[in-house]
XYZ file of C-alpha atoms in Angstrom:
286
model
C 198.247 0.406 129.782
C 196.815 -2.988 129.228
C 194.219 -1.613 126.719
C 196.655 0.582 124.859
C 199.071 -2.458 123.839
C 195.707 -4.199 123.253
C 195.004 -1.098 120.845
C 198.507 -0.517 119.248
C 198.497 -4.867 118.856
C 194.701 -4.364 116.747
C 196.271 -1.514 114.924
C 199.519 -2.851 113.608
C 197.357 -6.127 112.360
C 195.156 -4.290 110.557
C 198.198 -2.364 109.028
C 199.751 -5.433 108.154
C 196.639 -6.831 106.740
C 196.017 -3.969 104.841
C 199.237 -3.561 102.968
C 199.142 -7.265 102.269
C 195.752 -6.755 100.634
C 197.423 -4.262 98.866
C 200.045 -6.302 97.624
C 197.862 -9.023 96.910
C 195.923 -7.004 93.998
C 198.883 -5.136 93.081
C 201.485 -7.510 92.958
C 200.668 -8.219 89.189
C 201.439 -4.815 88.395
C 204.197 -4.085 90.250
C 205.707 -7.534 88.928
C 204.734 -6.261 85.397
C 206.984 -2.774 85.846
C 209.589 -4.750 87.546
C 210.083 -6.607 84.267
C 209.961 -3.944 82.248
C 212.467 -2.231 84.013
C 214.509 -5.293 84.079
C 214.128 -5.127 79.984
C 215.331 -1.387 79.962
C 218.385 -1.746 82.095
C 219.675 -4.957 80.130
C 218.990 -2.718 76.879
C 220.601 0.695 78.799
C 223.567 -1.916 79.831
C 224.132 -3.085 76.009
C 224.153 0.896 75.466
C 227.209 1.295 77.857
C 225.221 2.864 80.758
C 224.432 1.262 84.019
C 221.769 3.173 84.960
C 223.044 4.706 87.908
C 220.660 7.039 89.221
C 217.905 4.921 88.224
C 215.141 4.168 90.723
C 213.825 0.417 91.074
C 209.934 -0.772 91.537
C 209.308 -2.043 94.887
C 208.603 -5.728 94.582
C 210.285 -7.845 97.522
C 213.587 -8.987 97.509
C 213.828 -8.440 93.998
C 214.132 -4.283 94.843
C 217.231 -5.128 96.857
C 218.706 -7.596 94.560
C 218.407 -5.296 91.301
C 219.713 -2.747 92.964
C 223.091 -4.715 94.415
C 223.305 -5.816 90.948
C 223.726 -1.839 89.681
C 226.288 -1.744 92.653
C 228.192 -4.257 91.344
C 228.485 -3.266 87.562
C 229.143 0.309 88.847
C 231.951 -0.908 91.053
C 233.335 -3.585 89.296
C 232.357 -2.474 85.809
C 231.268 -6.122 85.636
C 229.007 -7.860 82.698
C 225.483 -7.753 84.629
C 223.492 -8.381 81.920
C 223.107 -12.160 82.236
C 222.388 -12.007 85.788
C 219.689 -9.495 84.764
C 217.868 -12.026 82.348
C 218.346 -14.501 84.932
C 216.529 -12.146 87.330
C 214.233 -11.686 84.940
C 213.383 -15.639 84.440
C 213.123 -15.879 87.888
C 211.018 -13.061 88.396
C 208.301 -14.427 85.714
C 208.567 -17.888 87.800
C 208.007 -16.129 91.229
C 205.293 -14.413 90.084
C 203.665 -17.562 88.128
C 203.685 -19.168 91.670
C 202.688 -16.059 93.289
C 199.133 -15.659 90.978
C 198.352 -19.287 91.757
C 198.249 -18.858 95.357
C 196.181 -14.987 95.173
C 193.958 -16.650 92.755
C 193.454 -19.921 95.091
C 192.612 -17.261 98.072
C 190.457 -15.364 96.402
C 188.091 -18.138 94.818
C 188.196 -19.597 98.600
C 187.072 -16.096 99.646
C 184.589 -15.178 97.717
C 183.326 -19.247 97.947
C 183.202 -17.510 102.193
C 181.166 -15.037 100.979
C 178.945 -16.579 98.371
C 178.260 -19.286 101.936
C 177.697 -16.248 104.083
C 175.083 -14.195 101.311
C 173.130 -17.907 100.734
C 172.671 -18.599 104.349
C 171.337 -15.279 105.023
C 168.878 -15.066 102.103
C 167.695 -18.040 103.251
C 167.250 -16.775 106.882
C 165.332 -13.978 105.606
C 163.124 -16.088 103.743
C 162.581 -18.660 106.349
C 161.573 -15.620 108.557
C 159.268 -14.180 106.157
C 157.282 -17.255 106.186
C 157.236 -18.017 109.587
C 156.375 -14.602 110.188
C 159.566 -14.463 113.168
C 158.743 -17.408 114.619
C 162.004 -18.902 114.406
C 164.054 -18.504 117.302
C 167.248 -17.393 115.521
C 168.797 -13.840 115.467
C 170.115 -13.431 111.903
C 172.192 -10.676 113.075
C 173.879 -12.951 115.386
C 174.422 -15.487 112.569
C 176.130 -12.676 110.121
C 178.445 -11.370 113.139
C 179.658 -15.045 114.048
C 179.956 -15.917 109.676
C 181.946 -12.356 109.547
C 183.979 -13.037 111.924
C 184.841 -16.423 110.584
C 185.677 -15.028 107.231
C 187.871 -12.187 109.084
C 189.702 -15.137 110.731
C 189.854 -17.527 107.687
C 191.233 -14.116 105.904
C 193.905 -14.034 108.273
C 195.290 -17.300 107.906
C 195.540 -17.303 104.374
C 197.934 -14.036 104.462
C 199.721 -15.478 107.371
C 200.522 -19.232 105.790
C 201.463 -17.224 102.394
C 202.973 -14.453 104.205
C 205.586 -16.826 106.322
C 205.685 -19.545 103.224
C 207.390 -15.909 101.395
C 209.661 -14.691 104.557
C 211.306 -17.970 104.840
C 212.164 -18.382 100.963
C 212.930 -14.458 100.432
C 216.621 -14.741 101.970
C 217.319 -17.564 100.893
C 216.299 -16.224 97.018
C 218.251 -13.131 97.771
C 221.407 -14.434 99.349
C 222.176 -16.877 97.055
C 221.518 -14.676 94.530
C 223.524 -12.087 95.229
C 226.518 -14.602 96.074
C 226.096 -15.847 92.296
C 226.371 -12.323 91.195
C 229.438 -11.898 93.387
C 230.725 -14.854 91.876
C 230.619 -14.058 88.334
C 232.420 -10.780 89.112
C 234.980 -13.038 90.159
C 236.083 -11.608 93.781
C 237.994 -13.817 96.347
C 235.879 -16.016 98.650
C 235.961 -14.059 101.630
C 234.993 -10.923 99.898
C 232.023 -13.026 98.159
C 230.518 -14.288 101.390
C 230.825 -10.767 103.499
C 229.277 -8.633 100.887
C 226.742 -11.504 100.041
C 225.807 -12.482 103.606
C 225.154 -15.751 102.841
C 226.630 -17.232 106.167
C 224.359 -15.562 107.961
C 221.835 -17.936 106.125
C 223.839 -20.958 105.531
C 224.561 -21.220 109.648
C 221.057 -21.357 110.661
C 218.707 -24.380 110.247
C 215.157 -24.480 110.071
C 212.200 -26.291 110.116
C 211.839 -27.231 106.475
C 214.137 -30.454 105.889
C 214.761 -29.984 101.904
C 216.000 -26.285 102.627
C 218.126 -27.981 105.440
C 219.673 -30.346 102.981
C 220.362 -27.629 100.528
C 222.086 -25.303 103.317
C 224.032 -28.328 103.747
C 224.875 -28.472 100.229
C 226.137 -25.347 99.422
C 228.019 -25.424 102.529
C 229.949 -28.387 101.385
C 230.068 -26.655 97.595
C 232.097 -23.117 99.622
C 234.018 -24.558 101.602
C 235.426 -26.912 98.813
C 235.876 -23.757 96.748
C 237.499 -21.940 100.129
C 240.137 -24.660 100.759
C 240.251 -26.897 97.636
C 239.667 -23.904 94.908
C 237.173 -26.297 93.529
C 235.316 -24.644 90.653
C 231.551 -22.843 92.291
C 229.858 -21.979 89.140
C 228.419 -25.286 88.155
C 227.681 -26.515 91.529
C 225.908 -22.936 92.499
C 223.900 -23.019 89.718
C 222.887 -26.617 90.895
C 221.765 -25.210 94.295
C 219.725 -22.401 92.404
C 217.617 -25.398 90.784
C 216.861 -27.065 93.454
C 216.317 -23.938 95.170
C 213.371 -23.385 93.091
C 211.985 -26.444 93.249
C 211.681 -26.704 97.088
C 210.262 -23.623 96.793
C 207.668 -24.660 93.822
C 206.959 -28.338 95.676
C 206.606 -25.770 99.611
C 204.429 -23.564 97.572
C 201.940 -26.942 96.857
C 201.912 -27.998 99.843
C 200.584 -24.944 100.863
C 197.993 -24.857 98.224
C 196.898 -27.837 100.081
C 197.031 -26.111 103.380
C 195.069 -23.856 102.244
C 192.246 -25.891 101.042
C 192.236 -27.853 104.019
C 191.769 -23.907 106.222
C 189.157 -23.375 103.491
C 187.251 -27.046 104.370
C 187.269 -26.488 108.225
C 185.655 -22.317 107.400
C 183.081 -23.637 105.424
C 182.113 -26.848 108.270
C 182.469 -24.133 111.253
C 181.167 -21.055 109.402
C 179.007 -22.065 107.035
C 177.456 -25.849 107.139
C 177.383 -25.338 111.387
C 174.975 -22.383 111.093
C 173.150 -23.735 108.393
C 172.526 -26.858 110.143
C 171.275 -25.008 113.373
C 169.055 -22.352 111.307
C 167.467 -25.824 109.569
C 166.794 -27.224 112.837
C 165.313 -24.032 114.231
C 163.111 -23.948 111.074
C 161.764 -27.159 110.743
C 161.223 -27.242 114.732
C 159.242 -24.140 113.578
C 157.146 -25.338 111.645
C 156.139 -28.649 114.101
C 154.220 -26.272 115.850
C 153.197 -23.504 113.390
């Protein structure tokens, strides 16, 4: 029983990892339909037709959000085409963000590999010319650098993968109350069909998205009880959405460079070290 959960726990990470990866190298693409399709449905909405049966890429929350958008103009018959070239703004900032990250992973990566393939060609050589006198298995060297790389690989996706979960809802939700807002339904209606208590009533670790939940709490319930006006202060909270989300997205830049520094002392500089020790101890006594 044990060694099936062990199994079924191996398999669903390499499933996850794998459509990450897949993600990862096709998230420009995807993006790049996404946009288009964005273009033709703000062109299609000019033309009088929503679009109805029209089906949308998969790219995040940005699937769900499009498509609550076409909800919306179909029910309401309302004027969706400047939240579409909002989306569409939005969309070319996410995925500006987005490339910087994949591209800082991937240099780190293949700076992993380039680490690994150097140390190695260097074992071989050292080997040749000691003729195996150095007492260092170079297959136990690639196994221990491969499995550092597997595990430097995994915390990359994981730091970008959680960095994403914890801003998707919140990109989402307020989103979609915005939209709901410019239709102009009542208050309750806006926060049931936009679900945005379920976001604004719990906290977090992150203190700046704390502060904003804070913020737009104070901004609904003045529009709830006071009928203050929403559409200024909302679009407030958007900004400053984006910038937590551009400064989080830094720091994790950093994060990353700091995972990349402690693969390349363990992984690569550790073994490199020993195999130079082994090899001029070598050569004391050749």
């Amino acid at each position: 029983m044990l060694i099936g959960a062990l199994c079924l726990f191996e398999f669903s990470s390499i499933l996850f990892i794998f459509n990450y990866l897949r993600d990862f190298f096709g998230h420009e693409k995807k993006a790049r339909l996404l946009e288009q399709e964005l273009t033709r449905r703000i062109f299609l909405w000019h033309k009088g037709e929503v679009g109805q049966n029209n089906k949308t890429i998969q790219y995040g929350f940005y699937t769900e959000l499009i498509e609550m958008s076409s909800l919306v103009a179909r029910t309401f018959g309302a004027d969706i085409s400047s939240f579409l070239k909002q989306t569409k703004a939005g969309l070319k900032t996410w995925v500006k963000i987005k490339k910087k990250i994949n591209s800082q992973i991937a240099s780190s990566l293949m700076q992993a590999a380039i680490s690994i393939v150097f140390i190695q060609v260097f074992m071989k050589a050292a080997l040749y010319v000691l003729k195996g006198r150095i007492s260092f298995s170079t297959t136990g060297f690639l196994m221990y650098q491969l499995a550092g790389m597997v595990v430097f690989t995994i915390v990359c996706i994981f730091l970008t993968y959680r960095k994403e979960q914890v801003f998707a809802p919140w990109f989402l939700k307020v989103h979609s109350f915005k939209l709901l807002t410019d239709v102009g339904l009542d208050v309750d209606s806006t926060i049931e069909k936009s679900q945005i208590n379920t976001l604004l009533a719990q906290k977090g670790r992150d203190k700046a998205l704390d502060l904003l939940r804070e913020q737009m709490n104070t901004h609904i319930m003045r529009w709830k009880d006071d009928g203050m006006e929403i559409a200024a202060p909302l679009a407030e909270s958007l900004n400053d959405l984006w910038e937590t989300y551009e400064r989080d997205m830094e720091l994790l830049a950093k994060r990353l460079e700091v995972a990349k520094f402690v693969f390349l002392c363990l992984f690569a500089l550790l073994p490199y070290f020993a195999m130079m020790l082994s090899f001029f101890g070598s050569l004391l006594f050749v």
